[in-house]
Every structure is written in structure tokens, then in C-alpha cells.
Coordinates of C-alpha atoms in Angstrom, one line a residue:
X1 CA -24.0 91.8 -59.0
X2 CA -26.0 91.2 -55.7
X3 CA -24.7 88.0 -54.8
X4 CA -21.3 89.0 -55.6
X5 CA -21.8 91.6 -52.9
X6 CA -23.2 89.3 -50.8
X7 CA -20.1 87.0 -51.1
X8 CA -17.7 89.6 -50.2
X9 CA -19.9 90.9 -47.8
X10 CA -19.9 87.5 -46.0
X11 CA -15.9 87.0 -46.6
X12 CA -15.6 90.3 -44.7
X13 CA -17.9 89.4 -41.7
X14 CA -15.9 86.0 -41.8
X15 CA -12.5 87.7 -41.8
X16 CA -13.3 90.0 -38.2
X17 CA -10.7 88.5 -36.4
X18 CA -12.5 88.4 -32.9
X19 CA -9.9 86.8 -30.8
X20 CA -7.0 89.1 -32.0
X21 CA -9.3 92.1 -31.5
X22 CA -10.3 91.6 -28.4
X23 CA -7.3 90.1 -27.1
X24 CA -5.2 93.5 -28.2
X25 CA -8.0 96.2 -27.1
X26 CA -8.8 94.5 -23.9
X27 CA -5.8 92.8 -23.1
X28 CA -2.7 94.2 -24.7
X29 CA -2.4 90.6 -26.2
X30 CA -1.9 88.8 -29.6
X31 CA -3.2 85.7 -28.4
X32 CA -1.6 84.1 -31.4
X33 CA 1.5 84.8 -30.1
X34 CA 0.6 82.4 -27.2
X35 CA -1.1 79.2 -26.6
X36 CA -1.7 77.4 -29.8
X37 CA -1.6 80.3 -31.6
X38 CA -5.1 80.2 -32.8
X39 CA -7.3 83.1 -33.2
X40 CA -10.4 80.9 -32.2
X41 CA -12.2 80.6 -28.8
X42 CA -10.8 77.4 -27.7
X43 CA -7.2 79.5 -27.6
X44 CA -8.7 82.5 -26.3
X45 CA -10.0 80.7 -23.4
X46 CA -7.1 79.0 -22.8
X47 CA -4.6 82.8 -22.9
X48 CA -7.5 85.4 -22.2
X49 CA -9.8 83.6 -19.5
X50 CA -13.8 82.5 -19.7
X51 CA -15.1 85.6 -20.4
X52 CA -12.9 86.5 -23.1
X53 CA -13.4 83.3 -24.8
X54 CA -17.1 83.3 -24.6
X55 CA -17.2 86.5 -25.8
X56 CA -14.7 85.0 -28.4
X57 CA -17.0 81.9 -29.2
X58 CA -20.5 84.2 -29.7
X59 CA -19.0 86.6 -32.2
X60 CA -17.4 84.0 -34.2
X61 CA -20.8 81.5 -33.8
X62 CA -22.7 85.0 -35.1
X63 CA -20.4 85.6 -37.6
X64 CA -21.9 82.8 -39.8
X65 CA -25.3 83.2 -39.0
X66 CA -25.0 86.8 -39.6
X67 CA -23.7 85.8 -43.4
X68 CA -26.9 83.3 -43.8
X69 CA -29.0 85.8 -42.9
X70 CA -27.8 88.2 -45.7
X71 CA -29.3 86.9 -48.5
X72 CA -32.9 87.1 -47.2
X73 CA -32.4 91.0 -47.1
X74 CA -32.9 90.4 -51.9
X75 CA -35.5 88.6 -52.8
X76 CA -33.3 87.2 -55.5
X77 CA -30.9 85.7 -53.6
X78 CA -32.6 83.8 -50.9
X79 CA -31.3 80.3 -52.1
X80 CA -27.7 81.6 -51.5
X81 CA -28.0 81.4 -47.4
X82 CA -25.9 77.8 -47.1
X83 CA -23.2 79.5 -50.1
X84 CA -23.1 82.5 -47.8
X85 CA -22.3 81.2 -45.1
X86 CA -19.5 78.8 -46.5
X87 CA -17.7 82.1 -47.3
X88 CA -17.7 84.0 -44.1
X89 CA -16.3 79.8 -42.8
X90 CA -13.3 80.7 -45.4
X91 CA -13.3 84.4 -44.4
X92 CA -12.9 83.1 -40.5
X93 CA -10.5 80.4 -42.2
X94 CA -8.4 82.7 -44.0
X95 CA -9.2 86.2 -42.7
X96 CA -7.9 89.3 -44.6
X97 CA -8.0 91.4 -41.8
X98 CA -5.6 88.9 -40.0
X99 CA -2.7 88.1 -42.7
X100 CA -5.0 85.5 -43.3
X101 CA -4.4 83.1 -40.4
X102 CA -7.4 82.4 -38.8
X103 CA -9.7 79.8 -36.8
X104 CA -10.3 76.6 -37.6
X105 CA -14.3 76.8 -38.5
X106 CA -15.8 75.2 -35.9
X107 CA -17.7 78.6 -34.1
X108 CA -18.3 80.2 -36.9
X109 CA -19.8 77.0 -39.0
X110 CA -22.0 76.3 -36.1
X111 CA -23.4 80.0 -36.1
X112 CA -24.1 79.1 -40.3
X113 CA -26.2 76.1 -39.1
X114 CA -27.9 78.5 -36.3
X115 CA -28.6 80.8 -39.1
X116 CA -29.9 78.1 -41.6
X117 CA -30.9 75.1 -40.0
X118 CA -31.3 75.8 -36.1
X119 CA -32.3 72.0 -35.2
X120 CA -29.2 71.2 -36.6
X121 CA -27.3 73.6 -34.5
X122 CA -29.0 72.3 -31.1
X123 CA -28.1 68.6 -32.1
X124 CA -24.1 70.0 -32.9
X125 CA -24.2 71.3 -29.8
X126 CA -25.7 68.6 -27.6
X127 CA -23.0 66.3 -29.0
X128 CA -20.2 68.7 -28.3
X129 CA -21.2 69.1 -25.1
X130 CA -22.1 65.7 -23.9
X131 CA -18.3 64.6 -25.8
X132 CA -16.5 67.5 -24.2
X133 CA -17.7 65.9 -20.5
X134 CA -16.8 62.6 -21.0
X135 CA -13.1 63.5 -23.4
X136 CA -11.9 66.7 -22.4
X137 CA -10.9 67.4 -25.8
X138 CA -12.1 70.2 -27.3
X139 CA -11.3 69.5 -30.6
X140 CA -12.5 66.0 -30.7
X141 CA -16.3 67.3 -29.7
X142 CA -16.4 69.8 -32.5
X143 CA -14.6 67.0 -34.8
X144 CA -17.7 65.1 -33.9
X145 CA -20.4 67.3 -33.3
X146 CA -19.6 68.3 -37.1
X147 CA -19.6 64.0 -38.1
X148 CA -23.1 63.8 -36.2
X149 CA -24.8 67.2 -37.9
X150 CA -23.8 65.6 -41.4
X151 CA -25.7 62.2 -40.4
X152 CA -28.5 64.2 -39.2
X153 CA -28.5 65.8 -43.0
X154 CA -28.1 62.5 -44.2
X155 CA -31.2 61.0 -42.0
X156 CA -33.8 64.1 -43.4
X157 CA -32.0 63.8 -46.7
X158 CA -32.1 67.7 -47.4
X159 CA -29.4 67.8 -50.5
X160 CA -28.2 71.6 -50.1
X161 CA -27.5 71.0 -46.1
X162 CA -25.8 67.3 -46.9
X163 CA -23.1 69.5 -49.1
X164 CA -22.7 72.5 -47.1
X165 CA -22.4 70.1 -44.0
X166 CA -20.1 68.2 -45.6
X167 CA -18.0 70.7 -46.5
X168 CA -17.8 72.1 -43.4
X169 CA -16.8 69.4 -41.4
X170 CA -14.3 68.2 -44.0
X171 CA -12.6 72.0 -42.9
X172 CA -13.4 71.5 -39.1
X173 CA -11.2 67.8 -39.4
X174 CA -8.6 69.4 -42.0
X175 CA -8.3 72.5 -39.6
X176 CA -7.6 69.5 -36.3
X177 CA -4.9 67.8 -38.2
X178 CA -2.6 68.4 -36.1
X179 CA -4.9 68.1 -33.1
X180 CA -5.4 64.7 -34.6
X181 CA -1.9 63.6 -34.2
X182 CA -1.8 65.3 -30.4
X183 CA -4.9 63.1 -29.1
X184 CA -3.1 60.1 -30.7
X185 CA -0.4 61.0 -28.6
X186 CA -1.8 61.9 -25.3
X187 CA -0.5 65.3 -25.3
X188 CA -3.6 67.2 -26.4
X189 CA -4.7 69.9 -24.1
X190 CA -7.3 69.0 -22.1
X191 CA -9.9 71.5 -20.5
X192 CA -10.6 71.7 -16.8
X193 CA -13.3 73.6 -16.8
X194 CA -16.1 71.1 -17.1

């Protein structure tokens, strides 16, 4: 009965639909009425501005800590951190407050590793950065940020992080399809900002 709680509880965190909420109470926007249509940061910086997408990125990063964190609150339910987290990734995914059209995992998965494995977060995030300087492309550096944080979980061999790590890249890629086909094409987006 806990852990079902727990589940819902982190669907629910998952589901806040940051972007849309702070694009309509600060902005008198729908942001996914513009840009890509995305409710994650990457679109909010691109419609709102750098404030409003950092703002954007942090809530959706401590989204899926926030769910990892839940379980350590019952002492019965500490192994369900990494299962946690992959719920509030589908509540960000899929969010109910949102009709269900959501981000495309890559803040709010990073904010599960913060939450559960924070080395792994620092390497994810030295990689995006370093491949956002030289590419431009946003959603090739989280597309490999997530590759390298699964060979990391590979290299210390830690079985419940391989999975979880696994899955969530296999969203983050599934999420770029179509980002996929844009950077084939030389018409993805590029930022200008660094």
C-alpha cells in the first residue's frame, strides 16, 4: 500500500507541468503553442527567455530527485528510489495535469540520477556540456550525456542503475526522434547562447 502511494505520489510530482505553468502565470503564454511545442526547458528557453528556462530546467531536474528521495521517508521502501524515479520520468512524459503531453525526459531523468547516484549526474552533465559547446545541439548532448551515464553504469557494474539508465535513455532517444531526423538534415535548431 506504501509503494503504491509512493508511485502515484511520484507520477504526480512528474506530471507538474513547469514550463506551461510558468509560461501562463508569468507570461500569459502556452509555450506549447509556440516553438517546438515542448513543455521542456530547451523550448522554454527558446519562447520564454534564459530565466524562464532555467527556472524551467531546475524544477523539472528536481522533479526526479524529489521522487527518489520519497522512498527514504518508509523504511520499507528504500529499494524503490531508481522505480520511483522512473515514474515521475513517465509522469514528466505523459503528464496528467497537461493532457498528457509532456517533455521528453531529459531534465527530469537527470534530477533522478542527482537524487540516486550524484556522480553519475556530474559525469551527464560534463558531457552535455562539453557536447553542447562544440554541436550546438541541444538534443544531441542530452542524447549523449544519457549514452555515456549508461557506460559509466556499465564500467561500476551496479545492476539496478544499468536498467534504470537504460531505460531512461532509451526514452530520452525515443522522445528526439524526430530531432534525430532534423540534425540529419541540418535544420535542427541550434543554440546561440554558448
Amino acid at each position: 500500500m506504501i509503494l503504491a502511494l509512493i508511485l502515484v505520489l511520484s507520477y504526480l510530482l512528474g506530471s507538474i507541468p513547469s514550463g506551461l505553468w510558468i509560461g501562463k502565470s508569468f507570461y500569459g503564454i502556452d509555450i506549447r503553442e509556440h516553438g517546438s511545442g515542448n513543455l521542456g526547458g530547451t523550448n522554454t528557453f527558446r519562447v520564454l527567455g534564459k530565466k524562464a528556462g532555467m527556472t524551467v530546467t531546475a524544477m523539472d531536474i528536481l522533479k526526479g530527485t524529489a521522487a527518489t528521495l520519497i522512498p527514504l521517508l518508509f523504511a520499507s521502501t528504500q529499494d524503490y528510489q531508481l522505480l520511483a524515479g522512473v515514474v515521475a520520468v513517465v509522469g514528466h512524459m505523459f503528464p496528467v495535469f497537461a493532457g498528457f503531453r509532456g517533455g521528453k525526459a531529459v531534465a527530469t531523468s537527470a534530477g533522478v540520477l542527482l537524487g540516486y547516484a550524484p556522480l553519475v549526474f556530474v559525469i551527464l552533465l560534463t558531457v552535455f556540456f562539453i557536447s553542447l559547446y562544440f554541436s550546438k545541439y541541444v538534443s544531441l548532448s542530452s542524447m549523449l550525456a544519457g549514452v555515456f551515464a549508461f557506460i559509466y553504469t556499465l564500467i561500476v557494474w551496479d545492476i539496478p542503475l544499468i536498467i534504470v539508465v537504460g531505460i531512461l535513455t532509451a526514452f530520452v532517444i525515443y522522445r528526439h526522434r524526430s530531432n534525430i531526423v532534423r540534425i540529419k538534415n541540418k535544420t535542427e535548431p541550434k543554440v546561440t547562447w554558448i
